[in-house]
Coordinates of C-alpha atoms and ligand atoms in Angstrom, one line a residue:
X1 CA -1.8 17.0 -23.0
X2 CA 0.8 15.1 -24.1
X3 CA 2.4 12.1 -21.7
X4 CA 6.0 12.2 -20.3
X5 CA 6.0 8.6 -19.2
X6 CA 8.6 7.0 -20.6
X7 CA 8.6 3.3 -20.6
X8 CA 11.8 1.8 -18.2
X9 CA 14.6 -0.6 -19.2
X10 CA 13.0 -3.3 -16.8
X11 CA 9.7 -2.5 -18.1
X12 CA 11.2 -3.8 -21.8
X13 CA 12.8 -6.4 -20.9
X14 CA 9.6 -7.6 -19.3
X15 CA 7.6 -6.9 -22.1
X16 CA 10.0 -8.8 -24.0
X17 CA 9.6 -11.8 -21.7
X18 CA 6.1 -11.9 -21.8
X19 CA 6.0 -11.6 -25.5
X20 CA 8.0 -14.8 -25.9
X21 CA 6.2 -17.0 -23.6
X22 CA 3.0 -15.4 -25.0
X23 CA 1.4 -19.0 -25.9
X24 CA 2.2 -20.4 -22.3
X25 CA -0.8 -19.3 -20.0
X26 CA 1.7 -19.8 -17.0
X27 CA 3.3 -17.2 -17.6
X28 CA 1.1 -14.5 -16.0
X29 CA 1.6 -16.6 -12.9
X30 CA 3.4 -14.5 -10.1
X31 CA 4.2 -15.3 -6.4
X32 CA 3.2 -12.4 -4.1
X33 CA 4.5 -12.9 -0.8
X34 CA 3.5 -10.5 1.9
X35 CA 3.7 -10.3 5.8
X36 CA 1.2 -11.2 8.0
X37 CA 0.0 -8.9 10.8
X38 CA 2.5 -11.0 13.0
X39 CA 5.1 -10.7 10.9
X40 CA 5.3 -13.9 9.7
X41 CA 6.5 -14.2 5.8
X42 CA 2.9 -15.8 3.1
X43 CA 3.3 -16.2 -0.2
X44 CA 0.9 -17.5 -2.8
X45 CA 0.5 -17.6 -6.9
X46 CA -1.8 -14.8 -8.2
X47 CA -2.4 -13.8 -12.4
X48 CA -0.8 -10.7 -13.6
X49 CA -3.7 -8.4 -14.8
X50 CA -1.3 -5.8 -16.7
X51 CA -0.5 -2.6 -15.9
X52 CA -2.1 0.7 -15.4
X53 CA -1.6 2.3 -18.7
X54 CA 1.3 5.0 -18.8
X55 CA 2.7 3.6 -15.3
X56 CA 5.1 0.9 -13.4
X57 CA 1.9 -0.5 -11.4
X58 CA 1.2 -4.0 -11.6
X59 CA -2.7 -4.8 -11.2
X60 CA -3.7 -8.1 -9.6
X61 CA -6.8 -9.1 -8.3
X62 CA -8.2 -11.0 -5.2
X63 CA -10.9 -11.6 -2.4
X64 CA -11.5 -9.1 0.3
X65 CA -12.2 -12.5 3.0
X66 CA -8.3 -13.3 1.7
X67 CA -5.7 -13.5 4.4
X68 CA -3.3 -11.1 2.0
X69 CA -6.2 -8.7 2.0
X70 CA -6.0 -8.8 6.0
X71 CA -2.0 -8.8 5.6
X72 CA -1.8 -5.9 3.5
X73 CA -3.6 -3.9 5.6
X74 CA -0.6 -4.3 8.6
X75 CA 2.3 -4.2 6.1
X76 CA 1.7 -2.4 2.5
X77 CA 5.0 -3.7 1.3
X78 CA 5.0 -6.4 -0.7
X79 CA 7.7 -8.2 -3.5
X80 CA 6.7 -10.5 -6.6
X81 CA 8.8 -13.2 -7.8
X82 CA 8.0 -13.9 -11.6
X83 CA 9.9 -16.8 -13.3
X84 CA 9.9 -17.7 -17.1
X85 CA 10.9 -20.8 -17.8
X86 CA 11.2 -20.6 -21.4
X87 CA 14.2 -17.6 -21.7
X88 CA 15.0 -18.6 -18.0
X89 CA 14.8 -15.3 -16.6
X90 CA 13.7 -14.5 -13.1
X91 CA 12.4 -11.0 -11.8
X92 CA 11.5 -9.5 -8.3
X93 CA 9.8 -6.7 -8.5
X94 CA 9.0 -4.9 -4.7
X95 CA 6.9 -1.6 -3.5
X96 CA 3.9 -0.6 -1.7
X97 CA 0.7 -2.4 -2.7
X98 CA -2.2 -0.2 -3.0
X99 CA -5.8 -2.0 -2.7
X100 CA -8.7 -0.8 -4.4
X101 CA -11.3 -2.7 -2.4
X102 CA -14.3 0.0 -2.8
X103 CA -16.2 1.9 -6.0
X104 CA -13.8 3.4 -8.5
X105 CA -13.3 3.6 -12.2
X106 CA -9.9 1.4 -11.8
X107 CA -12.1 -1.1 -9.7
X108 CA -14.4 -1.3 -12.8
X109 CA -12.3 -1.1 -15.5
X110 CA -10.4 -4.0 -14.3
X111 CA -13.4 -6.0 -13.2
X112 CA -15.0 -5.6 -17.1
X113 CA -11.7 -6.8 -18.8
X114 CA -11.6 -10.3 -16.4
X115 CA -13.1 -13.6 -18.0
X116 CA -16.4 -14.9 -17.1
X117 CA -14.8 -18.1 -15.2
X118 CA -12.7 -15.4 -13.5
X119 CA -15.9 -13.3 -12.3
X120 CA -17.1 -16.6 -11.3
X121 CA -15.0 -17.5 -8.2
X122 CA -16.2 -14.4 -6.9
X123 CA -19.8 -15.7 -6.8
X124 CA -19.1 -19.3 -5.4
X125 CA -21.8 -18.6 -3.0
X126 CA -24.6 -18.6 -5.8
X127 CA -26.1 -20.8 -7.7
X128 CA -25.3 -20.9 -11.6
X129 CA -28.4 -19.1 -12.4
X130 CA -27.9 -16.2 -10.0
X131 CA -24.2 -15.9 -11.4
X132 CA -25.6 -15.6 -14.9
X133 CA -27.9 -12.5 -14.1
X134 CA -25.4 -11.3 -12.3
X135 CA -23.1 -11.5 -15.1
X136 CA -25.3 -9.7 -17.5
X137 CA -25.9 -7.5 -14.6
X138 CA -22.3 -6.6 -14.7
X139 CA -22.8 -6.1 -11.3
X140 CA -19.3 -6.0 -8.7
X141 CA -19.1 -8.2 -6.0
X142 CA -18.7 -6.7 -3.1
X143 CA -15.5 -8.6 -2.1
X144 CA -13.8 -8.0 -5.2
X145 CA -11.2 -6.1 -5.0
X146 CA -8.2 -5.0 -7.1
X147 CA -4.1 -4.7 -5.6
X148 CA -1.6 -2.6 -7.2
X149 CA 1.8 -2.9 -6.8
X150 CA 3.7 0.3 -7.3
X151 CA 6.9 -1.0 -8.1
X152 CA 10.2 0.7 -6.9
X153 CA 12.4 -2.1 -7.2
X154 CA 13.4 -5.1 -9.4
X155 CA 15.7 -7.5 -9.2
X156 CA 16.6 -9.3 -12.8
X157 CA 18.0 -12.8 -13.0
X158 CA 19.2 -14.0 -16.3
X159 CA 20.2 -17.4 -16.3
X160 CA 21.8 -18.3 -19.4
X161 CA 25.5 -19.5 -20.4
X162 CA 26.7 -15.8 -19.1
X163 CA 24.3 -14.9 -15.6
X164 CA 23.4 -11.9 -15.7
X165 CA 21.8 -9.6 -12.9
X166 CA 20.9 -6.1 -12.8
X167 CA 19.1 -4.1 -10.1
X168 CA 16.4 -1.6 -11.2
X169 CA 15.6 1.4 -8.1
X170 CA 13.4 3.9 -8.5
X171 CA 15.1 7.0 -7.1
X172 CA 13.6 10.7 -7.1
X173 CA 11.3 9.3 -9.7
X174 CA 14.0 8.2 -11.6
X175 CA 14.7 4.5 -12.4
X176 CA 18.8 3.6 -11.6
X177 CA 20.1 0.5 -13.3
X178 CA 23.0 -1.1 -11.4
X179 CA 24.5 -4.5 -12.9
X180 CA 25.4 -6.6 -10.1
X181 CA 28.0 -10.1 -10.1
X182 CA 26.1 -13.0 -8.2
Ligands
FMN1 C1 -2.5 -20.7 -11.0 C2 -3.2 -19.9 -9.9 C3 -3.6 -18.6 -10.1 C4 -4.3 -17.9 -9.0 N1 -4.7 -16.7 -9.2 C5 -5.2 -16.0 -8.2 C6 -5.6 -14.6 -8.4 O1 -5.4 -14.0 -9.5 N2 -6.1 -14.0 -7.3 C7 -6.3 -14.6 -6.1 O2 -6.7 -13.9 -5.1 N3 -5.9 -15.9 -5.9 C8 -5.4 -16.6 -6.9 N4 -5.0 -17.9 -6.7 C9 -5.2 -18.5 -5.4 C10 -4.1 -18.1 -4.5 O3 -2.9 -18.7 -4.8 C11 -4.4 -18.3 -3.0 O4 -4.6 -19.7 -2.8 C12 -5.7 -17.6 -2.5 O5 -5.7 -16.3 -3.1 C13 -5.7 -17.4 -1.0 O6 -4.5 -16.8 -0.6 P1 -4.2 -16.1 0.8 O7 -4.9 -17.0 1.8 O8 -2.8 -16.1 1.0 O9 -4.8 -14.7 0.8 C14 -4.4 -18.6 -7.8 C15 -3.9 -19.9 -7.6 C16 -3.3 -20.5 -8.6 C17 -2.8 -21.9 -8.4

């Protein structure tokens, strides 16, 4: 069958962003900030896994003992500030977050791609010679679990000589573009 996703402006531009800051390792840091049961405003830095092939979801990953994993479950909505220092651009990108916190192929796919020292943090409660077999067990933690942000809206700061700012909505399926003056 052949696909009909077509990749959007923002999704581009981001691209483009991460391709030039591709030597910096901090630039897969994001902030996530999310709400707490009572409604009080978290945020925290988390990696940038990629995204689900042939969509606009982001894939991060984290700790089912987390308080976002307890936050998430009052209040899906969450937004992701992402700055890149080098081309001094700035994006927000909001939607529902969609956690993936029991078996599934995503779950696993995800969890084989992550680094060894990333796997790691999800045994802190082992000795090194448990986390090895483990490792070469390839068995999943029980607390790991993946988040997906299904992005409706971003917000794009450019901040060179000339700002520029543009507004990315996801309408009927359908990504708007509306250039906005700060
Ligand atoms: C550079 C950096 C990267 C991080 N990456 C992650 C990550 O990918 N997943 C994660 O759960 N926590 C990550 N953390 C830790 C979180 O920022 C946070 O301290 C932890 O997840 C607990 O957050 P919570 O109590 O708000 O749930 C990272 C921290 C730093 C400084």
């Amino acid at each position: 069958m052949t696909s009909t996703f077509t990749i959007s402006a923002w999704r581009q531009r981001l691209a483009r962003s991460l391709h030039v800051s591709r030597s910096k390792p901090e630039a897969k840091y994001i902030q996530l900030a999310t709400l707490s049961d009572e409604g009080f405003v978290q945020n925290r830095t988390l990696v940038f896994r990629g995204f689900v092939d042939e969509s606009d979801h982001i894939i991060m990953i984290t700790d089912t003992r987390s308080d976002k994993f307890l936050a998430l479950q009052a209040h899906s909505h969450a937004e992701i500030c992402w700055y890149f220092a080098k081309t001094r651009e700035q994006y927000r990108l909001s939607g529902n977050i969609n956690i993936f916190a029991n078996t599934s192929d995503l779950r696993t796919s995800v969890w084989n791609k992550i680094s060894p020292s990333a796997k790691a943090q999800f045994y802190w409660y082992l000795d090194d010679k448990l986390v090895n077999e483990l490792s070469l067990n390839n068995s999943i933690p029980d607390t790991f679990c993946v988040l997906l942000l299904e992005t409706q809206q971003v917000d794009y700061l450019l901040l060179a000589d000339q700002h520029e700012r543009i507004k990315y909505q996801l309408i009927d399926k359908k990504w708007q573009e509306t250039h906005i003056n700060p």
